[in-house]
XYZ file of N, CA and C in Angstrom:
621
model
N 62.898 82.288 232.676
C 64.029 81.780 233.622
C 64.916 82.958 232.934
N 65.536 83.736 233.475
C 66.769 84.743 232.681
C 67.401 83.636 231.853
N 67.492 84.145 230.660
C 68.505 83.634 229.580
C 69.643 84.459 229.414
N 71.359 84.022 229.759
C 72.083 84.729 229.395
C 72.615 84.814 227.861
N 73.105 86.159 227.368
C 73.526 86.392 225.985
C 75.005 86.644 226.483
N 75.462 85.971 227.241
C 76.989 85.758 226.949
C 77.714 85.101 226.444
N 78.158 84.591 225.337
C 78.420 83.547 224.550
C 80.411 83.416 225.126
N 80.565 81.906 225.378
C 81.286 81.384 225.692
C 82.553 81.746 224.307
N 83.898 81.172 224.914
C 84.662 81.476 223.626
C 84.866 80.524 222.874
N 85.482 79.885 221.625
C 85.408 79.210 220.710
C 85.034 78.685 219.848
N 84.804 77.785 219.337
C 84.582 77.331 218.222
C 83.168 76.267 217.777
N 82.546 76.549 219.097
C 81.430 75.184 218.625
C 80.848 75.191 218.064
N 80.417 74.255 217.294
C 79.118 74.296 216.324
C 78.421 72.972 216.478
N 76.944 73.484 215.494
C 76.488 72.093 216.051
C 75.088 72.152 214.710
N 74.756 70.746 214.252
C 74.323 70.148 213.195
C 73.198 71.024 212.813
N 72.653 71.676 211.734
C 71.296 71.720 211.585
C 71.042 71.461 210.535
N 69.846 70.390 209.936
C 69.832 69.982 208.819
C 70.619 69.490 208.495
N 71.816 69.482 207.143
C 72.848 69.039 206.906
C 73.800 70.132 206.743
N 73.999 71.111 207.453
C 74.989 72.343 207.824
C 75.363 72.577 208.677
N 76.649 72.564 208.976
C 77.226 72.860 211.056
C 77.614 74.493 210.206
N 77.393 74.425 211.963
C 77.219 76.355 211.857
C 77.834 76.536 213.565
N 78.335 77.239 213.270
C 79.017 77.880 214.452
C 77.728 79.399 215.254
N 77.879 78.653 216.166
C 76.420 79.202 217.158
C 76.472 80.836 216.381
N 77.352 81.402 216.741
C 77.564 82.486 216.217
C 76.414 82.868 214.851
N 76.747 81.953 214.249
C 75.977 81.585 212.847
C 74.626 81.488 213.149
N 74.244 80.388 214.343
C 73.061 80.407 214.031
C 72.412 80.959 214.993
N 72.553 81.786 215.893
C 71.911 83.294 216.462
C 71.637 84.411 215.031
N 73.052 84.156 214.281
C 72.804 85.307 212.727
C 71.590 84.392 212.124
N 71.187 83.276 211.581
C 70.491 82.986 211.098
C 68.867 82.811 211.996
N 69.243 82.579 212.657
C 67.384 83.065 213.454
C 67.359 84.457 213.674
N 67.857 85.163 213.899
C 68.165 86.257 214.326
C 67.117 86.723 212.742
N 67.480 86.627 211.666
C 67.208 86.592 209.912
C 66.136 86.293 209.971
N 65.513 84.921 210.355
C 64.338 84.143 209.913
C 63.647 84.951 210.925
N 63.853 85.526 212.232
C 62.572 86.365 212.533
C 62.436 87.830 212.927
N 62.731 88.126 211.027
C 63.208 88.992 210.795
C 63.376 90.652 211.746
N 64.427 90.423 212.662
C 65.888 91.166 213.118
C 66.555 91.991 212.087
N 66.704 93.480 212.054
C 67.497 94.194 211.246
C 68.890 93.604 211.273
N 69.748 93.536 211.061
C 70.834 92.994 211.193
C 71.828 94.259 211.411
N 71.650 95.644 210.489
C 71.857 96.819 210.453
C 71.246 98.241 210.193
N 71.758 99.073 210.629
C 70.796 100.380 210.699
C 71.299 101.565 210.045
N 70.951 102.683 209.697
C 71.373 104.247 209.607
C 70.483 104.493 210.984
N 71.659 105.288 211.515
C 70.685 106.693 212.752
C 70.241 107.907 211.358
N 69.838 108.663 212.649
C 69.086 109.483 212.334
C 70.074 110.364 211.592
N 71.831 110.329 211.864
C 72.503 111.213 211.943
C 73.682 110.591 210.249
N 73.206 109.458 209.890
C 73.429 108.877 209.005
C 75.054 107.644 209.382
N 74.469 107.802 210.725
C 75.986 106.445 211.443
C 74.926 105.279 210.892
N 76.302 104.627 210.567
C 76.061 102.862 210.755
C 76.186 102.323 211.828
N 74.963 101.362 212.559
C 75.163 100.516 213.795
C 74.676 98.945 212.780
N 75.457 98.346 213.778
C 75.374 96.855 213.392
C 74.924 96.522 214.981
N 74.029 95.496 215.114
C 73.340 94.640 216.332
C 74.275 94.147 216.415
N 74.846 93.754 217.887
C 75.746 92.692 218.310
C 74.868 91.639 218.783
N 75.657 90.287 218.880
C 75.476 89.621 219.406
C 74.164 89.076 220.503
N 74.856 89.915 221.280
C 74.247 90.120 222.853
C 72.605 90.694 222.242
N 72.448 91.434 221.355
C 71.881 92.461 221.263
C 70.430 91.943 221.094
N 70.857 90.717 219.276
C 70.162 89.772 218.650
C 69.609 88.694 219.637
N 70.611 87.896 220.552
C 69.753 87.140 221.223
C 69.064 87.644 222.517
N 69.487 89.225 223.384
C 67.978 89.559 223.966
C 66.585 90.089 223.411
N 66.793 90.492 221.637
C 65.929 90.418 221.558
C 64.858 89.417 221.096
N 65.853 87.900 220.257
C 64.899 86.841 220.163
C 64.318 86.219 221.783
N 65.554 86.528 223.058
C 64.661 85.971 224.011
C 63.632 86.637 224.005
N 63.060 87.838 224.099
C 61.874 88.889 224.227
C 60.415 88.435 223.828
N 61.045 87.562 221.941
C 60.321 87.001 221.412
C 59.754 85.999 221.519
N 60.374 85.540 222.819
C 59.891 84.404 223.035
C 61.338 82.589 222.267
N 61.731 83.095 221.279
C 63.060 82.145 221.589
C 63.836 81.386 222.621
N 63.991 79.967 222.666
C 65.463 79.670 224.001
C 66.543 80.139 222.666
N 67.288 80.919 223.535
C 68.909 81.252 223.216
C 70.043 80.645 223.610
N 69.319 79.734 224.621
C 70.267 79.704 225.587
C 71.824 78.342 226.410
N 71.296 77.542 224.538
C 72.335 76.788 224.209
C 72.388 76.844 222.958
N 73.613 75.915 221.922
C 73.007 76.151 220.561
C 72.266 75.278 219.980
N 71.613 73.914 221.119
C 71.178 72.831 220.634
C 69.227 73.766 220.426
N 68.685 74.580 221.321
C 67.930 75.072 221.571
C 67.957 76.455 220.473
N 69.213 76.871 219.786
C 68.971 77.578 218.761
C 68.992 76.694 217.280
N 69.317 75.645 217.451
C 69.696 74.295 216.168
C 67.387 74.437 216.270
N 66.945 74.071 216.734
C 66.087 73.592 216.914
C 65.056 74.883 216.561
N 65.096 75.684 217.753
C 64.348 76.842 216.910
C 64.714 77.123 215.609
N 65.641 77.156 214.918
C 65.969 77.349 213.190
C 65.289 76.183 212.652
N 65.253 75.222 212.894
C 64.291 74.182 212.007
C 62.774 74.521 212.245
N 62.668 74.985 213.416
C 60.829 75.047 213.871
C 60.773 76.063 212.873
N 61.378 77.633 212.996
C 60.551 78.639 212.008
C 60.801 78.164 211.000
N 61.653 77.386 209.672
C 62.324 77.011 208.028
C 60.645 76.035 208.052
N 60.402 75.421 208.890
C 59.348 73.996 208.344
C 58.229 75.167 209.070
N 58.432 76.098 209.096
C 56.729 76.543 209.677
C 55.605 77.118 208.495
N 56.386 77.872 207.522
C 56.105 77.846 206.645
C 55.619 76.176 205.704
N 56.656 75.926 205.585
C 56.125 74.782 204.963
C 55.130 73.821 205.243
N 54.762 73.840 206.627
C 53.013 73.350 207.419
C 52.435 73.665 207.119
N 52.473 75.536 207.044
C 51.283 76.284 206.976
C 50.883 75.906 205.019
N 50.988 75.704 204.702
C 50.954 75.494 202.543
C 50.500 76.987 201.989
N 49.905 77.981 202.822
C 50.080 79.506 202.805
C 50.177 80.469 204.118
N 51.198 81.060 203.770
C 51.770 82.561 204.693
C 49.618 83.031 204.587
N 49.445 83.068 206.342
C 48.482 83.735 206.722
C 48.210 85.183 206.462
N 49.475 85.460 205.918
C 48.803 87.409 205.492
C 49.944 87.063 204.130
N 49.225 87.992 203.028
C 49.900 87.713 201.778
C 49.884 89.711 201.226
N 50.722 90.065 201.055
C 51.590 91.242 200.897
C 52.145 91.110 198.728
N 51.246 91.997 198.058
C 51.391 91.883 197.206
C 51.657 93.810 196.470
N 51.212 93.816 195.561
C 51.489 95.250 195.203
C 50.949 95.199 193.860
N 49.197 95.808 193.611
C 48.367 95.375 192.790
C 49.274 95.908 191.569
N 48.650 94.966 190.648
C 49.395 95.010 189.813
C 48.059 94.675 187.927
N 48.177 95.047 186.925
C 47.279 94.524 186.027
C 47.399 93.131 185.229
N 48.864 92.220 185.808
C 48.552 91.479 185.235
C 49.057 90.723 186.211
N 48.546 91.007 187.511
C 48.084 90.038 188.486
C 49.924 89.639 189.402
N 49.882 88.212 189.726
C 51.192 87.923 191.424
C 51.721 86.806 191.545
N 52.850 86.477 191.865
C 52.864 85.399 192.198
C 52.510 84.973 193.382
N 52.542 83.406 193.681
C 51.771 83.236 194.999
C 52.468 82.104 195.411
N 53.273 81.952 196.189
C 54.093 80.393 196.753
C 52.982 79.406 198.104
N 53.566 78.818 196.944
C 52.668 78.020 198.222
C 53.499 76.114 198.617
N 52.879 75.816 199.504
C 53.745 74.121 200.085
C 52.892 73.471 200.282
N 52.813 72.519 199.175
C 51.890 71.332 198.838
C 52.385 70.459 199.196
N 51.530 69.274 199.726
C 51.406 67.924 199.373
C 51.674 67.580 198.068
N 52.922 66.625 198.107
C 52.857 65.417 196.691
C 52.099 64.633 196.582
N 50.879 64.415 195.809
C 49.673 63.312 195.863
C 50.068 62.407 194.419
N 50.561 62.928 193.717
C 50.506 62.361 191.694
C 50.384 63.011 190.872
N 50.391 63.108 190.292
C 50.337 64.143 188.863
C 49.049 64.674 188.348
N 47.761 63.888 188.359
C 46.269 64.666 188.167
C 45.497 65.306 189.351
N 46.039 65.815 190.416
C 45.823 66.225 191.826
C 45.076 67.621 191.001
N 44.180 68.247 191.412
C 43.701 69.540 191.138
C 44.101 70.521 192.412
N 43.703 71.554 192.507
C 43.598 73.362 193.175
C 42.552 73.651 193.014
N 42.334 74.118 193.635
C 41.152 75.576 193.142
C 41.766 76.689 194.173
N 41.435 78.371 193.676
C 41.762 79.625 194.700
C 40.920 79.460 194.411
N 40.180 81.029 195.517
C 39.486 81.996 195.689
C 39.988 83.142 196.134
N 39.523 84.091 195.803
C 39.548 85.307 196.570
C 38.691 86.329 196.129
N 37.865 86.602 197.712
C 36.782 87.652 198.281
C 37.158 88.368 198.008
N 36.795 89.703 197.458
C 37.508 90.952 197.400
C 36.491 91.627 198.515
N 37.163 93.311 198.790
C 36.187 93.465 200.361
C 35.038 93.862 199.925
N 35.272 94.744 197.924
C 34.070 95.350 197.747
C 33.290 94.612 197.187
N 33.473 93.011 197.320
C 32.168 91.961 197.168
C 32.507 90.682 196.017
N 32.861 91.427 195.249
C 33.519 90.769 193.703
C 33.976 89.535 194.461
N 34.164 88.217 193.847
C 34.705 87.285 194.639
C 35.081 86.818 192.489
N 36.965 85.812 192.886
C 37.046 85.607 191.547
C 37.845 83.645 191.625
N 37.793 83.164 190.694
C 38.452 81.563 191.299
C 38.406 81.148 190.166
N 39.300 79.838 190.014
C 40.070 79.756 188.896
C 40.357 78.088 189.732
N 40.618 77.315 188.968
C 41.768 75.289 189.223
C 42.891 75.436 188.560
N 43.844 74.731 189.538
C 45.811 75.081 188.464
C 45.850 73.489 188.983
N 47.018 72.983 188.391
C 47.241 71.670 188.899
C 48.649 72.015 189.494
N 49.272 71.753 190.403
C 50.432 72.192 190.544
C 51.695 71.786 190.122
N 51.796 70.620 189.388
C 52.304 70.496 188.441
C 52.114 71.107 187.508
N 51.512 71.732 187.206
C 51.639 72.790 185.635
C 52.666 73.976 186.634
N 52.924 74.199 187.513
C 53.530 75.612 187.514
C 55.172 75.578 188.938
N 56.158 76.040 188.627
C 57.174 76.054 189.038
C 57.144 75.377 190.240
N 58.409 74.004 190.612
C 58.761 73.807 191.928
C 59.747 74.065 191.793
N 59.623 74.876 192.986
C 61.454 75.612 192.979
C 61.988 74.819 194.884
N 61.661 73.930 195.502
C 62.095 73.158 196.279
C 60.949 72.176 196.364
N 61.959 70.439 197.127
C 61.035 69.792 197.784
C 61.353 69.889 199.281
N 60.728 69.084 200.808
C 60.725 69.163 201.639
C 60.332 67.755 202.118
N 60.690 67.329 203.106
C 60.037 66.076 203.643
C 59.919 66.326 204.950
N 58.427 66.957 205.407
C 58.281 67.551 206.786
C 56.660 66.273 207.527
N 57.288 65.624 208.389
C 56.236 65.102 209.062
C 56.411 63.874 208.964
N 56.761 63.183 207.704
C 56.810 62.330 207.259
C 55.931 62.378 205.357
N 55.398 63.490 205.389
C 54.997 63.343 204.063
C 56.059 64.416 203.342
N 56.000 64.254 201.805
C 56.316 64.854 200.574
C 56.158 66.167 200.499
N 56.492 67.364 200.234
C 56.065 68.268 200.002
C 56.707 69.296 199.333
N 56.378 69.818 197.828
C 57.086 71.095 197.323
C 56.447 72.510 197.710
N 57.361 73.126 197.551
C 57.227 74.438 197.175
C 56.842 75.092 196.318
N 55.809 75.481 195.272
C 55.215 75.621 194.429
C 54.355 77.020 194.055
N 55.100 77.551 192.818
C 55.036 79.135 192.635
C 54.155 79.104 191.715
N 52.661 80.157 192.187
C 51.143 80.199 191.371
C 51.484 81.387 190.972
N 51.269 81.629 189.420
C 51.223 83.127 189.210
C 49.514 82.646 188.679
N 48.491 84.280 189.852
C 47.660 84.628 189.494
C 47.230 85.688 188.525
N 47.157 84.891 187.246
C 46.213 86.489 186.346
C 45.671 87.097 186.139
N 44.853 88.019 187.380
C 43.616 88.383 187.486
C 43.763 89.364 188.389
N 43.459 90.749 187.286
C 43.507 92.207 188.007
C 42.818 92.013 188.807
N 43.241 92.821 190.278
C 42.621 92.891 191.342
C 42.691 94.311 191.694
N 41.379 94.920 192.794
C 41.356 96.306 193.136
C 42.660 96.508 194.007
N 42.789 97.720 194.917
C 44.118 97.778 195.992
C 43.086 97.252 196.932
N 43.107 96.978 198.120
C 42.766 96.907 199.434
C 42.856 95.605 199.752
N 41.711 94.999 201.058
C 42.558 93.677 201.837
C 41.395 93.197 201.089
N 42.105 91.799 200.731
C 40.986 91.426 200.642
C 41.220 89.253 201.227
N 40.520 88.300 200.927
C 40.594 87.148 201.434
C 41.044 86.724 200.547
N 42.183 85.380 200.670
C 42.345 84.574 199.878
C 42.445 83.048 200.238
N 41.969 81.547 199.419
C 40.934 80.724 199.835
C 42.176 79.618 198.465
N 42.887 78.598 199.076
C 43.245 77.467 198.414
C 42.493 76.331 198.482
N 41.896 75.618 197.958
C 41.082 74.536 198.480
C 42.423 73.136 197.418
N 42.267 72.025 198.551
C 42.671 71.216 197.780
C 41.964 69.968 198.836
N 43.314 69.262 198.753
C 43.375 68.042 199.713
C 41.922 68.862 201.490
N 42.455 70.035 201.788
C 41.598 71.007 202.377
C 42.190 72.184 202.436
N 41.416 72.999 203.191
C 41.353 74.253 202.488
C 42.384 75.137 203.027
N 42.936 76.135 202.817
C 43.207 77.146 203.875
C 43.152 78.376 203.642
N 42.905 79.405 204.369
C 42.830 80.969 204.421
C 44.243 81.758 204.485
N 44.073 82.704 203.922
C 45.207 84.226 204.288
C 44.164 85.120 203.681
N 44.864 86.664 204.908
C 44.375 87.471 204.427
C 45.164 88.677 202.554
N 44.575 88.665 201.999
C 45.222 89.352 200.739
C 44.855 91.199 200.100
N 46.822 91.581 200.819
C 46.722 92.640 201.179
C 47.636 93.055 199.145
N 46.885 93.650 198.920
C 47.617 94.485 197.728
C 47.260 95.618 197.809
N 49.014 96.412 197.626
C 49.143 97.596 198.001
C 49.433 98.725 196.645
N 49.363 100.011 196.882
C 49.913 100.726 195.360
C 51.296 100.444 195.697
N 52.138 100.306 194.325
C 53.013 100.596 193.909
C 53.672 102.165 194.758
N 53.464 102.949 195.175
C 53.763 104.026 195.675
C 52.796 104.940 196.722
N 52.930 105.623 197.892
C 52.454 106.124 198.293
C 51.228 107.376 197.404
N 50.655 108.251 198.063
C 50.040 109.217 196.962
C 50.154 110.566 197.663
N 51.269 111.338 196.407
C 51.602 112.318 196.445
C 51.038 114.043 195.660
N 49.855 114.881 196.538
C 50.170 115.755 195.686
C 50.421 116.631 194.372
N 49.540 116.500 193.550
C 50.341 117.248 192.443
C 51.356 118.060 192.544
N 50.932 118.995 193.876
C 51.920 120.030 193.385
C 53.552 119.600 194.362
N 52.954 118.806 194.368
C 55.152 117.499 195.593
C 55.132 116.555 194.204
N 54.194 116.035 193.563
C 55.242 115.112 192.756
C 55.906 115.929 191.778
N 56.813 116.759 191.799
C 57.603 117.769 191.078
C 59.310 116.979 191.197
N 60.404 117.338 189.892
C 61.310 116.666 190.197
C 62.377 118.208 190.456
N 62.031 119.458 190.539
C 63.102 120.992 190.045
C 63.642 121.420 191.560
N 63.263 120.190 192.559
C 64.026 120.868 193.949
C 63.424 119.721 195.054
N 64.127 119.764 196.201
C 63.594 118.889 196.909
C 62.799 119.437 198.269
N 61.670 119.462 198.922
C 60.741 119.245 199.176
C 60.697 118.484 200.841
N 60.253 119.747 201.310
C 60.276 118.807 203.700
C 58.791 119.007 203.970
N 58.964 118.312 205.185
C 57.268 118.561 205.495
C 57.088 117.303 206.580
N 56.388 117.135 207.722
C 56.122 116.663 208.497
C 55.344 115.878 208.119
N 55.874 114.110 208.815
C 55.261 112.946 208.320
C 54.960 112.216 209.606
N 53.457 111.024 209.940
C 53.161 110.545 210.987
C 53.040 109.561 210.687
N 53.316 108.492 210.875
C 53.488 107.005 210.957
C 51.049 106.931 211.520
N 50.523 106.084 210.799
C 49.558 105.624 211.308
C 48.937 104.453 211.767
């Protein structure tokens, strides 16, 4: 069914979690969680901000129900709890660094003696692994999800890894996997262009 993107006047609010927000705020919040940019510069340097109608249309095209403030609240809750249910994001993008990288995990709380392990299978064939205890790493926040308490833990993997597409596996009560993309800090620039004595121009194409 078609979804109206026109909002009635007034100051109607909905309670999602512990925060009461007007419908405009709910729409902005859901758009942000869905990855919709709120504004941009066009090719002529003009600044544009997305209207509520535009955000509602894009969200509707993405499959979200924006027909009421209740459906917006439910969509925000589901979107914000999605990462907590996954334990590990399906795709992790990091910058290749000799010092390693930080990894956000959402793990169930089962007592101080619980041990987990991580394993990285590189596309070149090498495999790296180690054991860790979540209680030894920073806990950013905690939340009750489907009757189970979970913690947002930041794990630091101090293992130099090559740039490329790898597989990451976190094992504990149950194993979860993700694709690990390690990118260079900057794109390759030919030596004759990597200078600071003036501006360069050319044609680029996204692949």
